[in-house]
Coordinates of C-alpha atoms in Angstrom, one line a residue:
X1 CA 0.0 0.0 0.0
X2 CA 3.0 2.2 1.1
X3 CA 4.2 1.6 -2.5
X4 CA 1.3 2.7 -3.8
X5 CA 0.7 5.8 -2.3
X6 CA 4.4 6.2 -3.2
X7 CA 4.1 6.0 -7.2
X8 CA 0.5 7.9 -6.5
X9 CA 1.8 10.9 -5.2
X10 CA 5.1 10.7 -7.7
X11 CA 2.4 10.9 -11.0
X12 CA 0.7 13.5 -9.2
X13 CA 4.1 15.7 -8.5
X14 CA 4.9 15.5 -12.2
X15 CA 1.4 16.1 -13.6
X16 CA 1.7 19.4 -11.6
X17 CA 5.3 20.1 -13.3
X18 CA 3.9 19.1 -16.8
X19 CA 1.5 22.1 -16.1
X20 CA 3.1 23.9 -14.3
X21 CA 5.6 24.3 -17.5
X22 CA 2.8 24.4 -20.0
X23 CA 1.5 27.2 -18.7
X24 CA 4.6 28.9 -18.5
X25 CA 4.8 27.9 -21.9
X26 CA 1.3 29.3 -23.5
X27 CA 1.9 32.6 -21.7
X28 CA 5.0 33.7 -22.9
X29 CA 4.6 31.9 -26.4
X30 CA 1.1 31.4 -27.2
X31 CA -1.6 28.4 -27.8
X32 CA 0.4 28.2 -31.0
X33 CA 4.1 28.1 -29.7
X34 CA 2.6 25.1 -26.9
X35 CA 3.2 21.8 -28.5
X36 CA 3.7 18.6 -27.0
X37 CA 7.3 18.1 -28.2
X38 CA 8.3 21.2 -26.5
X39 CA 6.7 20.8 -23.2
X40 CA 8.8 17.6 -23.4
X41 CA 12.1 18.8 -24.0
X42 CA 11.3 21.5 -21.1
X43 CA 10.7 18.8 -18.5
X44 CA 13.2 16.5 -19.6
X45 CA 10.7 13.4 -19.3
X46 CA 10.0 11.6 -22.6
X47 CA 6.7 12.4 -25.6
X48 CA 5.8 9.0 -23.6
X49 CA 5.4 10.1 -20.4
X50 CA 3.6 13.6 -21.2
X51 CA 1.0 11.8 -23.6
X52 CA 0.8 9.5 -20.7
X53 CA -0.6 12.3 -19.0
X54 CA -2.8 14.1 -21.5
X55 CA -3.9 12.4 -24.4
X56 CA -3.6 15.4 -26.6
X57 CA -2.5 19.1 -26.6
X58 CA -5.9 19.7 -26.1
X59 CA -6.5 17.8 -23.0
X60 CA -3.3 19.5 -21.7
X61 CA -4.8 22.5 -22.1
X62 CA -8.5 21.6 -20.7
X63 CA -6.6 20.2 -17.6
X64 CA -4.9 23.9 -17.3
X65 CA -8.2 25.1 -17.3
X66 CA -9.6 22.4 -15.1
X67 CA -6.7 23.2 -12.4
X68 CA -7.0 27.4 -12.8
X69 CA -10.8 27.0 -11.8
X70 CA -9.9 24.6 -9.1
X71 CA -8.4 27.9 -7.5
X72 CA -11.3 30.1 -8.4
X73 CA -13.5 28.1 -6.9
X74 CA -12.1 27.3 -3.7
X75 CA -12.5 31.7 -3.3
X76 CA -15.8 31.6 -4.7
X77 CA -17.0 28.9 -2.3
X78 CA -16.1 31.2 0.6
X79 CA -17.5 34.4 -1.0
X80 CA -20.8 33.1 -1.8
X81 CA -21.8 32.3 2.2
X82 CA -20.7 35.7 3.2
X83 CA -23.4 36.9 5.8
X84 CA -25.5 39.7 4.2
X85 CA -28.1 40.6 1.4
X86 CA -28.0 39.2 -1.8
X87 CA -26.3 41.9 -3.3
X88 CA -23.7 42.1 -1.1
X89 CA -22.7 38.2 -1.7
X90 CA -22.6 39.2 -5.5
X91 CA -20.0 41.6 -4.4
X92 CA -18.2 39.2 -2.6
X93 CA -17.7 36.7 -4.9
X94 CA -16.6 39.7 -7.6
X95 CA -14.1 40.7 -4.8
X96 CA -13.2 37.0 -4.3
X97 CA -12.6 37.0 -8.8
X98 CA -10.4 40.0 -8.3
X99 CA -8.4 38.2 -6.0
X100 CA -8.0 35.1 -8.0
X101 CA -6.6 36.9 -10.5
X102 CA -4.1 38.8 -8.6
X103 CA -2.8 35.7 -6.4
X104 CA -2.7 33.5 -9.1
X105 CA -1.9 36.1 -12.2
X106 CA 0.0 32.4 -14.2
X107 CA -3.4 31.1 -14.0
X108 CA -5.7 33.7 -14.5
X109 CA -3.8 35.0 -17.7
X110 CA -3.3 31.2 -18.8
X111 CA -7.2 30.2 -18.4
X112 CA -8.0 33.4 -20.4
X113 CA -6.0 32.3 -23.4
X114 CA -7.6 28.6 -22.8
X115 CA -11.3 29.8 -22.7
X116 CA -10.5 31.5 -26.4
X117 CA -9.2 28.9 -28.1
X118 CA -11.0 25.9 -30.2
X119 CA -10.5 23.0 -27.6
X120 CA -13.4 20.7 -30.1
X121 CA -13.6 17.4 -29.0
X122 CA -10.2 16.8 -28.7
X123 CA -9.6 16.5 -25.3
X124 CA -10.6 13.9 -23.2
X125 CA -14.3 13.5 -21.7
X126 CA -13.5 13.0 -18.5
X127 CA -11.3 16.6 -18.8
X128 CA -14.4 18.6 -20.8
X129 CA -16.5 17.1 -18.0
X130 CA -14.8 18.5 -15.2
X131 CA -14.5 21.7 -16.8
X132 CA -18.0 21.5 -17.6
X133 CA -19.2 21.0 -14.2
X134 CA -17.4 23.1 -12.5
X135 CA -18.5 26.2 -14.9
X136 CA -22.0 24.9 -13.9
X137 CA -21.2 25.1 -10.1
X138 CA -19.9 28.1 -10.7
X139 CA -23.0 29.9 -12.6
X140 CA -25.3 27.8 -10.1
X141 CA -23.7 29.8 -7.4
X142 CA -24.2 33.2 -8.9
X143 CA -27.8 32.2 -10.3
X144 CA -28.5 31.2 -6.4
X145 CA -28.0 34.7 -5.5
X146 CA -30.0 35.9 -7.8
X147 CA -32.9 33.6 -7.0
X148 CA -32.6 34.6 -3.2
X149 CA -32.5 38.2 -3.9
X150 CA -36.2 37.8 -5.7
X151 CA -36.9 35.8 -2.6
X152 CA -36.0 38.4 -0.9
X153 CA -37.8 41.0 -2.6
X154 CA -34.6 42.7 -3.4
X155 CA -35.1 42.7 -6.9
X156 CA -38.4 42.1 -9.5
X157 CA -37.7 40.2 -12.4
X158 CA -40.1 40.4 -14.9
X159 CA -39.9 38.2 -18.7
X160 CA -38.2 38.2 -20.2
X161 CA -35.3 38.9 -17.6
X162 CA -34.7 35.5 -15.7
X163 CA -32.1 35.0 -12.8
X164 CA -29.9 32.7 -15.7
X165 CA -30.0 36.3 -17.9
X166 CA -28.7 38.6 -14.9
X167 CA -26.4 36.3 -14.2
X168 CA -24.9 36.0 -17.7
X169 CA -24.9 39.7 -17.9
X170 CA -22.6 39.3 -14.7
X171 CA -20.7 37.5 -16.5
X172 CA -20.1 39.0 -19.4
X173 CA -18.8 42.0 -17.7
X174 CA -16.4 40.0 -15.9
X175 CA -14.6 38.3 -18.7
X176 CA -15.0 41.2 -21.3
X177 CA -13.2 43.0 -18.5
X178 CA -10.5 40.0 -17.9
X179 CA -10.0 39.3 -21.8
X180 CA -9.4 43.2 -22.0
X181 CA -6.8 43.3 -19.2
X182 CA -5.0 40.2 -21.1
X183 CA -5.2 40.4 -24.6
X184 CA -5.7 44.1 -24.9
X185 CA -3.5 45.9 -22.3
X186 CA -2.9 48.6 -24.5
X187 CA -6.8 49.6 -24.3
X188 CA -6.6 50.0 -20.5
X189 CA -4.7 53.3 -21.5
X190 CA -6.0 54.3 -24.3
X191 CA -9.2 54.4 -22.1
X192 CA -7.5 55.9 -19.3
X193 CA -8.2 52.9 -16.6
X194 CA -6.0 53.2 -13.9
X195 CA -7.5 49.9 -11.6
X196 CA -9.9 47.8 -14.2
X197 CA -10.9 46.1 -11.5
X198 CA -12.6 49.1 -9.7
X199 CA -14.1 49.7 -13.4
X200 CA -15.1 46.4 -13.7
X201 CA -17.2 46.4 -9.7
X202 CA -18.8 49.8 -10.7
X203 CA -19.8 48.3 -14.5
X204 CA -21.4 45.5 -12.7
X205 CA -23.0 47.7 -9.6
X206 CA -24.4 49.9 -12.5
X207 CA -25.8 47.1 -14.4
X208 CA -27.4 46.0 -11.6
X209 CA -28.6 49.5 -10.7
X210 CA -30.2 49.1 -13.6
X211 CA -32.5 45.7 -12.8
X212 CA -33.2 47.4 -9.7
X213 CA -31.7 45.0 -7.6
X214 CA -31.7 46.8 -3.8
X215 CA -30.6 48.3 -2.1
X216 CA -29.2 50.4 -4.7
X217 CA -25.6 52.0 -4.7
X218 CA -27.7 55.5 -3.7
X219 CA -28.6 53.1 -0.8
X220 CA -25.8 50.8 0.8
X221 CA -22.4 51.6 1.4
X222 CA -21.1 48.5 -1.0
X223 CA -16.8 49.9 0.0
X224 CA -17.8 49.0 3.8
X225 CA -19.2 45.9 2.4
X226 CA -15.8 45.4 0.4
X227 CA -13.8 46.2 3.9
X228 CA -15.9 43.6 5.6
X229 CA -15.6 40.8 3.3
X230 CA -12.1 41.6 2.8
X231 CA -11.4 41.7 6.5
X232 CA -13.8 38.6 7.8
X233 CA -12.9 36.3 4.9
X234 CA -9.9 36.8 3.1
X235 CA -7.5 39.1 5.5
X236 CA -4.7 36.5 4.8
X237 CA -4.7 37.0 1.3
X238 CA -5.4 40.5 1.1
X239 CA -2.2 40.9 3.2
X240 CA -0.3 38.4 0.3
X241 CA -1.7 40.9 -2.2
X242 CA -1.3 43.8 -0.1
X243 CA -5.0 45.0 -0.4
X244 CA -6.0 46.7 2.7
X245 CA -8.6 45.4 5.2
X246 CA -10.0 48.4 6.6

């Protein structure tokens, strides 16, 4: 059994070096410039052994994905219980996306270039499926909040707005902000943006402004809420980030 565990734990340490390196590799050269060959000669292990891993380019990438939301997730998770209205979990998990991406900047800008390319069906289903699902948990989560704000009274959503439509218009914000800040850095001046981040919580607060979801920004003071989650739920990494708390 000890033997085992052993050989276990050895796959799993060079899985996470296989990816580790990819990445490193599809940042700094591209989808294009990641092949198979190359991520072999970079870890020194043989074509073999890396398609032993992932069956194709592909599935490399999906499990890049599979592991970058891994990390998201585990925020989001933490976000989403946050004690107070509906609107203020929404903010918490946008805070909680704002610090994925600055703790884990190798992921974040690696899943961005992942989610654009054409991935087909040549990765493996058991890789698409996790990826799948946890897209799904994800957008259950945010949907949730949504659904307890009507509950709530907080917001009225009337056809054909559903909970599914504000939440993709979440969304949308979101990664239209992300793929901005990754493939187009150059707009962020031409623009003027000093923090996209900051631009991309006041889009969102305006949008939802918008649906009428209370209280409204005129209302609530949603930078105490910010200081609050910040402070009761992720103090540690703020301080890693050096984000303040108060």
């Amino acid at each position: 059994m000890k033997t085992s565990e052993r050989k276990q734990r050895e796959v799993q340490q060079r899985e996470e070096l296989l990816l580790a390196l990819a990445r490193t590799m599809l940042i700094e050269q591209g989808y294009a410039g990641l092949s198979m060959d190359r991520l072999a000669e970079a870890s020194e292990y043989s074509k073999g052994t890396v398609y032993h891993h992932f069956a194709t380019k592909e599935d490399l990438v999906t499990a890049l994905a599979v592991q970058s939301n891994a990390q998201r997730i585990a925020l989001f998770d933490r976000a989403r219980v946050y004690n107070g209205r509906p609107r203020e979990r929404m903010v918490a998990l946008g805070f909680a996306d704002e610090l994925f991406a600055r703790l884990h900047p190798h992921y974040f800008h690696a899943e961005m270039i992942v989610r654009m390319a054409d991935l087909g069906d040549r990765a493996t289903a058991e890789r698409l499926g996790a990826f799948g699902c946890q897209d799904d948990l994800i957008c259950g989560w945010v949907c949730d909040i949504v659904r307890d704000a009507e509950r709530a009274g907080d917001i009225v959503l009337k056809p054909p707005t559903t909970a599914g439509s504000v939440a993709f218009g979440v969304f949308t914000l979101a990664i239209g902000t992300h793929e901005a800040m990754t493939k187009l850095p150059h707009t962020l001046n031409a623009f003027e943006i000093g923090d996209p981040f900051a631009v991309m919580s006041q889009n969102i607060q305006h949008f939802l402004d918008g649906l009428g979801w209370r209280p409204l920004v005129s209302e609530w003071d949603y930078a105490e809420t910010l200081r609050k989650v910040a402070r009761e739920i992720f103090a540690d990494e703020c301080n890693r980030v050096g984000l303040a708390t108060s």
